[in-house]
Amino acid sequence: DSGVTQTPKHLITATGQRVTLRCSPRSGDLSVYWYQQSLDQGLQFLIQYYNGEERAKGNILERFSAQQFPDLHSELNLSSLELGDSALYFCASSVEGGSETQYFGPGTRLLVL
Amino acid sequence: DQQVKQNSPSLSVQEGRISILNCDYTNSMFDYFLWYKKYPAEGPTFLISISSIKDKNEDGRFTVFLNKSAKHLSLHIVPSQPGDSAVYFCAASSNSNYQLIWGAGTKLIIKP
């Protein structure tokens, strides 16, 4: 158990809908990262937050947004969902967000029908 | 441009033998390297890391070697066990970029 929690574990929705994925980092970690893993593909970095502020942006679509709240939990919002958004979404956390180990949550499996 | 490359999509090793997973990188600014293990439908699990000031780091059955001049690192698992069957990802970062840059992964299969 990494100490990073993600909810929900599974999510099934329809095209055009909007969903919110939630992540709680390990106790003491200030930085949160979001990744997407599509079928049989590697991890794609989406976005990073550090202590409530956006720090780095990767391959995140404009239809997606995220935020980190004062209690350091983070939410990833996916809107106008398309079939191709079906994937595993992982959250990771680290202490400060630099060159250091990231610890991953169990992921949320999103299925868009 | 892939800055971190794992050129072997899969590797099959006999139980008890040594597994060697390889990773190459192109960015000389990388100063921290990590290996993660991932089972299907689970989050990656951190295995071992190495800073660029070292050339070897060992943790139990796992050893990571770093060759900076060749921009190459490898993960050795010895002896290999059935539970080691998973996808292994190499990742790298630098202090100038907060992202971890990931390789595509190598699927390791341990044969009984």
PDB file of C-alpha atoms in Angstrom:
ATOM      1  CA  ASP A   1       0.000   0.000   0.000  1.00  0.00           C
ATOM      2  CA  SER A   2       1.604   3.236  -1.218  1.00  0.00           C
ATOM      3  CA  GLY A   3      -0.513   5.492   0.979  1.00  0.00           C
ATOM      4  CA  VAL A   4      -2.034   7.225  -2.051  1.00  0.00           C
ATOM      5  CA  THR A   5      -5.776   6.709  -2.378  1.00  0.00           C
ATOM      6  CA  GLN A   6      -7.953   7.183  -5.436  1.00  0.00           C
ATOM      7  CA  THR A   7     -11.697   7.097  -5.833  1.00  0.00           C
ATOM      8  CA  PRO A   8     -13.660   5.719  -7.478  1.00  0.00           C
ATOM      9  CA  LYS A   9     -11.953   2.494  -8.445  1.00  0.00           C
ATOM     10  CA  HIS A  10     -14.165   2.021 -11.503  1.00  0.00           C
ATOM     11  CA  LEU A  11     -16.303   4.436 -13.473  1.00  0.00           C
ATOM     12  CA  ILE A  12     -18.589   3.730 -16.403  1.00  0.00           C
ATOM     13  CA  THR A  13     -20.173   6.628 -18.215  1.00  0.00           C
ATOM     14  CA  ALA A  14     -21.422   7.738 -21.603  1.00  0.00           C
ATOM     15  CA  THR A  15     -19.896   9.926 -24.282  1.00  0.00           C
ATOM     16  CA  GLY A  16     -20.400  13.624 -23.706  1.00  0.00           C
ATOM     17  CA  GLN A  17     -20.575  13.267 -19.944  1.00  0.00           C
ATOM     18  CA  ARG A  18     -18.346  14.772 -17.262  1.00  0.00           C
ATOM     19  CA  VAL A  19     -16.625  12.907 -14.438  1.00  0.00           C
ATOM     20  CA  THR A  20     -14.429  13.795 -11.485  1.00  0.00           C
ATOM     21  CA  LEU A  21     -11.622  11.583 -10.222  1.00  0.00           C
ATOM     22  CA  ARG A  22     -10.288  12.116  -6.726  1.00  0.00           C
ATOM     23  CA  CYS A  23      -6.860  11.554  -5.233  1.00  0.00           C
ATOM     24  CA  SER A  24      -5.513  11.841  -1.692  1.00  0.00           C
ATOM     25  CA  PRO A  25      -1.718  11.965  -1.495  1.00  0.00           C
ATOM     26  CA  ARG A  26       0.470  10.267   1.070  1.00  0.00           C
ATOM     27  CA  SER A  27       0.597  12.048   4.379  1.00  0.00           C
ATOM     28  CA  GLY A  28       3.218  14.782   4.171  1.00  0.00           C
ATOM     29  CA  ASP A  29       3.467  14.838   0.376  1.00  0.00           C
ATOM     30  CA  LEU A  30       2.917  18.251  -1.159  1.00  0.00           C
ATOM     31  CA  SER A  31       2.990  17.326  -4.820  1.00  0.00           C
ATOM     32  CA  VAL A  32       0.385  15.421  -6.811  1.00  0.00           C
ATOM     33  CA  TYR A  33       0.675  14.101 -10.358  1.00  0.00           C
ATOM     34  CA  TRP A  34      -1.915  12.717 -12.749  1.00  0.00           C
ATOM     35  CA  TYR A  35      -1.173  10.120 -15.414  1.00  0.00           C
ATOM     36  CA  GLN A  36      -3.218   8.361 -18.064  1.00  0.00           C
ATOM     37  CA  GLN A  37      -2.576   4.836 -19.264  1.00  0.00           C
ATOM     38  CA  SER A  38      -4.533   3.752 -22.314  1.00  0.00           C
ATOM     39  CA  LEU A  39      -4.798   0.115 -23.316  1.00  0.00           C
ATOM     40  CA  ASP A  40      -1.353  -1.501 -23.667  1.00  0.00           C
ATOM     41  CA  GLN A  41       0.375   1.855 -23.668  1.00  0.00           C
ATOM     42  CA  GLY A  42       2.847   3.512 -21.363  1.00  0.00           C
ATOM     43  CA  LEU A  43       2.115   6.141 -18.776  1.00  0.00           C
ATOM     44  CA  GLN A  44       1.307   9.578 -20.139  1.00  0.00           C
ATOM     45  CA  PHE A  45       1.955  12.450 -17.765  1.00  0.00           C
ATOM     46  CA  LEU A  46      -0.988  14.847 -17.608  1.00  0.00           C
ATOM     47  CA  ILE A  47      -0.351  17.469 -14.942  1.00  0.00           C
ATOM     48  CA  GLN A  48       1.414  18.174 -11.654  1.00  0.00           C
ATOM     49  CA  TYR A  49       0.422  20.296  -8.670  1.00  0.00           C
ATOM     50  CA  TYR A  50       2.586  21.420  -5.804  1.00  0.00           C
ATOM     51  CA  ASN A  51       0.994  22.773  -2.641  1.00  0.00           C
ATOM     52  CA  GLY A  52      -2.086  23.930  -4.501  1.00  0.00           C
ATOM     53  CA  GLU A  53      -0.363  25.456  -7.508  1.00  0.00           C
ATOM     54  CA  GLU A  54       0.038  23.992 -10.977  1.00  0.00           C
ATOM     55  CA  ARG A  55       3.687  23.174 -11.514  1.00  0.00           C
ATOM     56  CA  ALA A  56       3.968  21.260 -14.769  1.00  0.00           C
ATOM     57  CA  LYS A  57       1.715  20.338 -17.630  1.00  0.00           C
ATOM     58  CA  GLY A  58       2.050  17.373 -19.914  1.00  0.00           C
ATOM     59  CA  ASN A  59      -0.221  15.921 -22.562  1.00  0.00           C
ATOM     60  CA  ILE A  60      -3.444  17.095 -20.965  1.00  0.00           C
ATOM     61  CA  LEU A  61      -6.388  17.812 -23.245  1.00  0.00           C
ATOM     62  CA  GLU A  62      -8.266  21.098 -22.959  1.00  0.00           C
ATOM     63  CA  ARG A  63     -11.366  19.101 -22.006  1.00  0.00           C
ATOM     64  CA  PHE A  64      -9.507  17.951 -18.894  1.00  0.00           C
ATOM     65  CA  SER A  65      -8.702  20.071 -15.866  1.00  0.00           C
ATOM     66  CA  ALA A  66      -7.375  19.489 -12.390  1.00  0.00           C
ATOM     67  CA  GLN A  67      -6.880  21.240  -9.116  1.00  0.00           C
ATOM     68  CA  GLN A  68      -5.277  20.671  -5.748  1.00  0.00           C
ATOM     69  CA  PHE A  69      -7.159  21.816  -2.686  1.00  0.00           C
ATOM     70  CA  PRO A  70      -5.843  23.318   0.580  1.00  0.00           C
ATOM     71  CA  ASP A  71      -5.975  19.905   2.243  1.00  0.00           C
ATOM     72  CA  LEU A  72      -3.725  18.727  -0.643  1.00  0.00           C
ATOM     73  CA  HIS A  73      -6.174  16.295  -2.173  1.00  0.00           C
ATOM     74  CA  SER A  74      -6.568  16.655  -5.909  1.00  0.00           C
ATOM     75  CA  GLU A  75      -9.349  16.210  -8.426  1.00  0.00           C
ATOM     76  CA  LEU A  76      -9.101  15.537 -12.140  1.00  0.00           C
ATOM     77  CA  ASN A  77     -12.138  16.652 -14.132  1.00  0.00           C
ATOM     78  CA  LEU A  78     -12.784  15.065 -17.507  1.00  0.00           C
ATOM     79  CA  SER A  79     -15.529  16.625 -19.619  1.00  0.00           C
ATOM     80  CA  SER A  80     -17.181  16.042 -23.008  1.00  0.00           C
ATOM     81  CA  LEU A  81     -15.969  12.491 -22.724  1.00  0.00           C
ATOM     82  CA  GLU A  82     -15.096  10.531 -25.837  1.00  0.00           C
ATOM     83  CA  LEU A  83     -14.653   6.798 -26.347  1.00  0.00           C
ATOM     84  CA  GLY A  84     -10.893   7.324 -26.560  1.00  0.00           C
ATOM     85  CA  ASP A  85     -10.797   8.689 -23.015  1.00  0.00           C
ATOM     86  CA  SER A  86     -11.363   5.179 -21.709  1.00  0.00           C
ATOM     87  CA  ALA A  87      -8.201   4.412 -19.758  1.00  0.00           C
ATOM     88  CA  LEU A  88      -6.633   3.922 -16.368  1.00  0.00           C
ATOM     89  CA  TYR A  89      -5.994   7.196 -14.591  1.00  0.00           C
ATOM     90  CA  PHE A  90      -3.305   7.179 -11.953  1.00  0.00           C
ATOM     91  CA  CYS A  91      -2.486   9.690  -9.308  1.00  0.00           C
ATOM     92  CA  ALA A  92       0.955   9.841  -7.718  1.00  0.00           C
ATOM     93  CA  SER A  93       2.405  11.954  -4.949  1.00  0.00           C
ATOM     94  CA  SER A  94       5.837  12.993  -3.779  1.00  0.00           C
ATOM     95  CA  VAL A  95       7.255  15.083  -0.980  1.00  0.00           C
ATOM     96  CA  GLU A  96       8.345  18.171  -2.870  1.00  0.00           C
ATOM     97  CA  GLY A  97       7.928  17.509  -6.585  1.00  0.00           C
ATOM     98  CA  GLY A  98      11.506  17.605  -7.773  1.00  0.00           C
ATOM     99  CA  SER A  99      13.899  14.783  -8.613  1.00  0.00           C
ATOM    100  CA  GLU A 100      12.404  12.287  -6.201  1.00  0.00           C
ATOM    101  CA  THR A 101      10.337   9.151  -5.993  1.00  0.00           C
ATOM    102  CA  GLN A 102       6.675   9.326  -6.880  1.00  0.00           C
ATOM    103  CA  TYR A 103       4.290   6.949  -5.151  1.00  0.00           C
ATOM    104  CA  PHE A 104       1.273   5.798  -7.105  1.00  0.00           C
ATOM    105  CA  GLY A 105      -2.305   5.115  -6.173  1.00  0.00           C
ATOM    106  CA  PRO A 106      -4.243   2.072  -7.399  1.00  0.00           C
ATOM    107  CA  GLY A 107      -5.830   3.984 -10.256  1.00  0.00           C
ATOM    108  CA  THR A 108      -9.331   4.692 -11.522  1.00  0.00           C
ATOM    109  CA  ARG A 109     -10.500   2.661 -14.492  1.00  0.00           C
ATOM    110  CA  LEU A 110     -12.715   4.808 -16.706  1.00  0.00           C
ATOM    111  CA  LEU A 111     -14.889   3.242 -19.363  1.00  0.00           C
ATOM    112  CA  VAL A 112     -16.704   5.555 -21.752  1.00  0.00           C
ATOM    113  CA  LEU A 113     -19.519   3.866 -23.683  1.00  0.00           C
TER     114      LEU A 113
ATOM    115  CA  ASP B   1      11.380  12.595 -29.161  1.00  0.00           C
ATOM    116  CA  GLN B   2      11.697   9.736 -26.681  1.00  0.00           C
ATOM    117  CA  GLN B   3      14.144  10.791 -24.019  1.00  0.00           C
ATOM    118  CA  VAL B   4      13.910   7.475 -22.160  1.00  0.00           C
ATOM    119  CA  LYS B   5      13.887   4.276 -24.178  1.00  0.00           C
ATOM    120  CA  GLN B   6      13.297   0.699 -23.229  1.00  0.00           C
ATOM    121  CA  ASN B   7      13.996  -1.113 -26.457  1.00  0.00           C
ATOM    122  CA  SER B   8      12.863  -4.566 -25.368  1.00  0.00           C
ATOM    123  CA  PRO B   9       9.056  -4.794 -25.173  1.00  0.00           C
ATOM    124  CA  SER B  10       9.345  -8.165 -23.467  1.00  0.00           C
ATOM    125  CA  LEU B  11      11.835 -10.504 -21.835  1.00  0.00           C
ATOM    126  CA  SER B  12      11.484 -14.125 -20.813  1.00  0.00           C
ATOM    127  CA  VAL B  13      13.744 -15.577 -18.090  1.00  0.00           C
ATOM    128  CA  GLN B  14      13.928 -18.916 -16.321  1.00  0.00           C
ATOM    129  CA  GLU B  15      13.060 -18.900 -12.630  1.00  0.00           C
ATOM    130  CA  GLY B  16      16.218 -18.678 -10.527  1.00  0.00           C
ATOM    131  CA  ARG B  17      18.290 -17.034 -13.262  1.00  0.00           C
ATOM    132  CA  ILE B  18      19.224 -13.373 -13.578  1.00  0.00           C
ATOM    133  CA  SER B  19      16.868 -10.908 -15.279  1.00  0.00           C
ATOM    134  CA  ILE B  20      18.496  -7.868 -16.855  1.00  0.00           C
ATOM    135  CA  LEU B  21      16.290  -5.007 -17.987  1.00  0.00           C
ATOM    136  CA  ASN B  22      17.815  -2.180 -19.955  1.00  0.00           C
ATOM    137  CA  CYS B  23      17.060   1.493 -20.378  1.00  0.00           C
ATOM    138  CA  ASP B  24      18.732   4.200 -22.468  1.00  0.00           C
ATOM    139  CA  TYR B  25      18.321   7.944 -22.171  1.00  0.00           C
ATOM    140  CA  THR B  26      19.296  10.913 -24.279  1.00  0.00           C
ATOM    141  CA  ASN B  27      19.077  13.881 -21.929  1.00  0.00           C
ATOM    142  CA  SER B  28      22.381  14.481 -20.126  1.00  0.00           C
ATOM    143  CA  MET B  29      20.562  16.719 -17.620  1.00  0.00           C
ATOM    144  CA  PHE B  30      18.825  13.745 -16.028  1.00  0.00           C
ATOM    145  CA  ASP B  31      20.153  13.273 -12.515  1.00  0.00           C
ATOM    146  CA  TYR B  32      17.767  10.785 -10.941  1.00  0.00           C
ATOM    147  CA  PHE B  33      16.621   7.464 -12.282  1.00  0.00           C
ATOM    148  CA  LEU B  34      13.968   5.095 -11.021  1.00  0.00           C
ATOM    149  CA  TRP B  35      12.581   1.670 -11.758  1.00  0.00           C
ATOM    150  CA  TYR B  36       8.948   0.833 -11.201  1.00  0.00           C
ATOM    151  CA  LYS B  37       7.144  -2.479 -11.421  1.00  0.00           C
ATOM    152  CA  LYS B  38       3.555  -2.665 -12.582  1.00  0.00           C
ATOM    153  CA  TYR B  39       0.990  -5.439 -12.480  1.00  0.00           C
ATOM    154  CA  PRO B  40      -2.062  -5.224 -14.776  1.00  0.00           C
ATOM    155  CA  ALA B  41      -4.752  -2.812 -13.553  1.00  0.00           C
ATOM    156  CA  GLU B  42      -2.629  -1.695 -10.596  1.00  0.00           C
ATOM    157  CA  GLY B  43      -0.570   1.420  -9.992  1.00  0.00           C
ATOM    158  CA  PRO B  44       3.196   1.301 -10.574  1.00  0.00           C
ATOM    159  CA  THR B  45       5.173   0.302  -7.512  1.00  0.00           C
ATOM    160  CA  PHE B  46       8.504   1.957  -6.826  1.00  0.00           C
ATOM    161  CA  LEU B  47      11.359  -0.552  -6.823  1.00  0.00           C
ATOM    162  CA  ILE B  48      14.709   1.169  -6.705  1.00  0.00           C
ATOM    163  CA  SER B  49      16.356   4.426  -7.687  1.00  0.00           C
ATOM    164  CA  ILE B  50      19.809   5.811  -8.347  1.00  0.00           C
ATOM    165  CA  SER B  51      21.252   9.290  -8.320  1.00  0.00           C
ATOM    166  CA  SER B  52      23.635  10.344 -11.069  1.00  0.00           C
ATOM    167  CA  ILE B  53      26.461  10.675  -8.530  1.00  0.00           C
ATOM    168  CA  LYS B  54      26.463   6.890  -8.096  1.00  0.00           C
ATOM    169  CA  ASP B  55      26.976   4.053 -10.532  1.00  0.00           C
ATOM    170  CA  LYS B  56      25.345   1.278  -8.558  1.00  0.00           C
ATOM    171  CA  ASN B  57      22.591   0.864  -6.022  1.00  0.00           C
ATOM    172  CA  GLU B  58      21.524  -2.407  -4.488  1.00  0.00           C
ATOM    173  CA  ASP B  59      18.414  -3.421  -2.568  1.00  0.00           C
ATOM    174  CA  GLY B  60      18.011  -7.103  -1.875  1.00  0.00           C
ATOM    175  CA  ARG B  61      17.554  -8.981  -5.133  1.00  0.00           C
ATOM    176  CA  PHE B  62      17.466  -5.736  -7.128  1.00  0.00           C
ATOM    177  CA  THR B  63      20.519  -3.836  -8.346  1.00  0.00           C
ATOM    178  CA  VAL B  64      20.517  -0.825 -10.629  1.00  0.00           C
ATOM    179  CA  PHE B  65      23.617   0.098 -12.611  1.00  0.00           C
ATOM    180  CA  LEU B  66      24.156   3.506 -14.182  1.00  0.00           C
ATOM    181  CA  ASN B  67      26.652   4.165 -16.981  1.00  0.00           C
ATOM    182  CA  LYS B  68      26.570   7.912 -17.507  1.00  0.00           C
ATOM    183  CA  SER B  69      29.009   7.974 -20.389  1.00  0.00           C
ATOM    184  CA  ALA B  70      26.821   5.525 -22.309  1.00  0.00           C
ATOM    185  CA  LYS B  71      23.587   7.094 -20.999  1.00  0.00           C
ATOM    186  CA  HIS B  72      22.464   3.637 -20.039  1.00  0.00           C
ATOM    187  CA  LEU B  73      21.029   2.031 -16.965  1.00  0.00           C
ATOM    188  CA  SER B  74      20.054  -1.497 -16.182  1.00  0.00           C
ATOM    189  CA  LEU B  75      18.079  -3.334 -13.538  1.00  0.00           C
ATOM    190  CA  HIS B  76      19.342  -6.737 -12.425  1.00  0.00           C
ATOM    191  CA  ILE B  77      17.046  -9.115 -10.573  1.00  0.00           C
ATOM    192  CA  VAL B  78      18.694 -12.160  -9.102  1.00  0.00           C
ATOM    193  CA  PRO B  79      17.440 -14.738  -8.535  1.00  0.00           C
ATOM    194  CA  SER B  80      14.294 -14.190 -10.597  1.00  0.00           C
ATOM    195  CA  GLN B  81      11.058 -15.374  -9.019  1.00  0.00           C
ATOM    196  CA  PRO B  82       7.596 -16.009 -10.510  1.00  0.00           C
ATOM    197  CA  GLY B  83       6.226 -12.964  -8.647  1.00  0.00           C
ATOM    198  CA  ASP B  84       8.647 -10.795 -10.597  1.00  0.00           C
ATOM    199  CA  SER B  85       6.540 -11.281 -13.726  1.00  0.00           C
ATOM    200  CA  ALA B  86       5.263  -7.767 -14.438  1.00  0.00           C
ATOM    201  CA  VAL B  87       5.908  -4.739 -16.613  1.00  0.00           C
ATOM    202  CA  TYR B  88       8.987  -2.760 -15.579  1.00  0.00           C
ATOM    203  CA  PHE B  89       9.246   0.943 -16.276  1.00  0.00           C
ATOM    204  CA  CYS B  90      12.372   3.030 -16.239  1.00  0.00           C
ATOM    205  CA  ALA B  91      11.929   6.738 -15.454  1.00  0.00           C
ATOM    206  CA  ALA B  92      14.236   9.734 -15.206  1.00  0.00           C
ATOM    207  CA  SER B  93      14.093  13.303 -13.979  1.00  0.00           C
ATOM    208  CA  SER B  94      16.220  16.394 -13.630  1.00  0.00           C
ATOM    209  CA  ASN B  95      16.122  19.264 -11.191  1.00  0.00           C
ATOM    210  CA  SER B  96      15.279  21.632 -14.029  1.00  0.00           C
ATOM    211  CA  ASN B  97      12.147  19.667 -14.958  1.00  0.00           C
ATOM    212  CA  TYR B  98       9.745  18.387 -12.351  1.00  0.00           C
ATOM    213  CA  GLN B  99       8.354  15.643 -14.538  1.00  0.00           C
ATOM    214  CA  LEU B 100       9.352  12.033 -14.491  1.00  0.00           C
ATOM    215  CA  ILE B 101      10.052  10.990 -18.066  1.00  0.00           C
ATOM    216  CA  TRP B 102       8.994   7.379 -18.564  1.00  0.00           C
ATOM    217  CA  GLY B 103      10.133   4.594 -20.819  1.00  0.00           C
ATOM    218  CA  ALA B 104       7.554   2.468 -22.619  1.00  0.00           C
ATOM    219  CA  GLY B 105       8.094  -0.501 -20.300  1.00  0.00           C
ATOM    220  CA  THR B 106       9.426  -4.039 -20.623  1.00  0.00           C
ATOM    221  CA  LYS B 107       7.202  -7.008 -19.863  1.00  0.00           C
ATOM    222  CA  LEU B 108       9.175  -9.543 -17.840  1.00  0.00           C
ATOM    223  CA  ILE B 109       7.967 -13.132 -17.859  1.00  0.00           C
ATOM    224  CA  ILE B 110       9.523 -15.567 -15.407  1.00  0.00           C
ATOM    225  CA  LYS B 111       9.181 -19.159 -16.568  1.00  0.00           C
ATOM    226  CA  PRO B 112       8.948 -21.907 -13.945  1.00  0.00           C
TER     227      PRO B 112
END
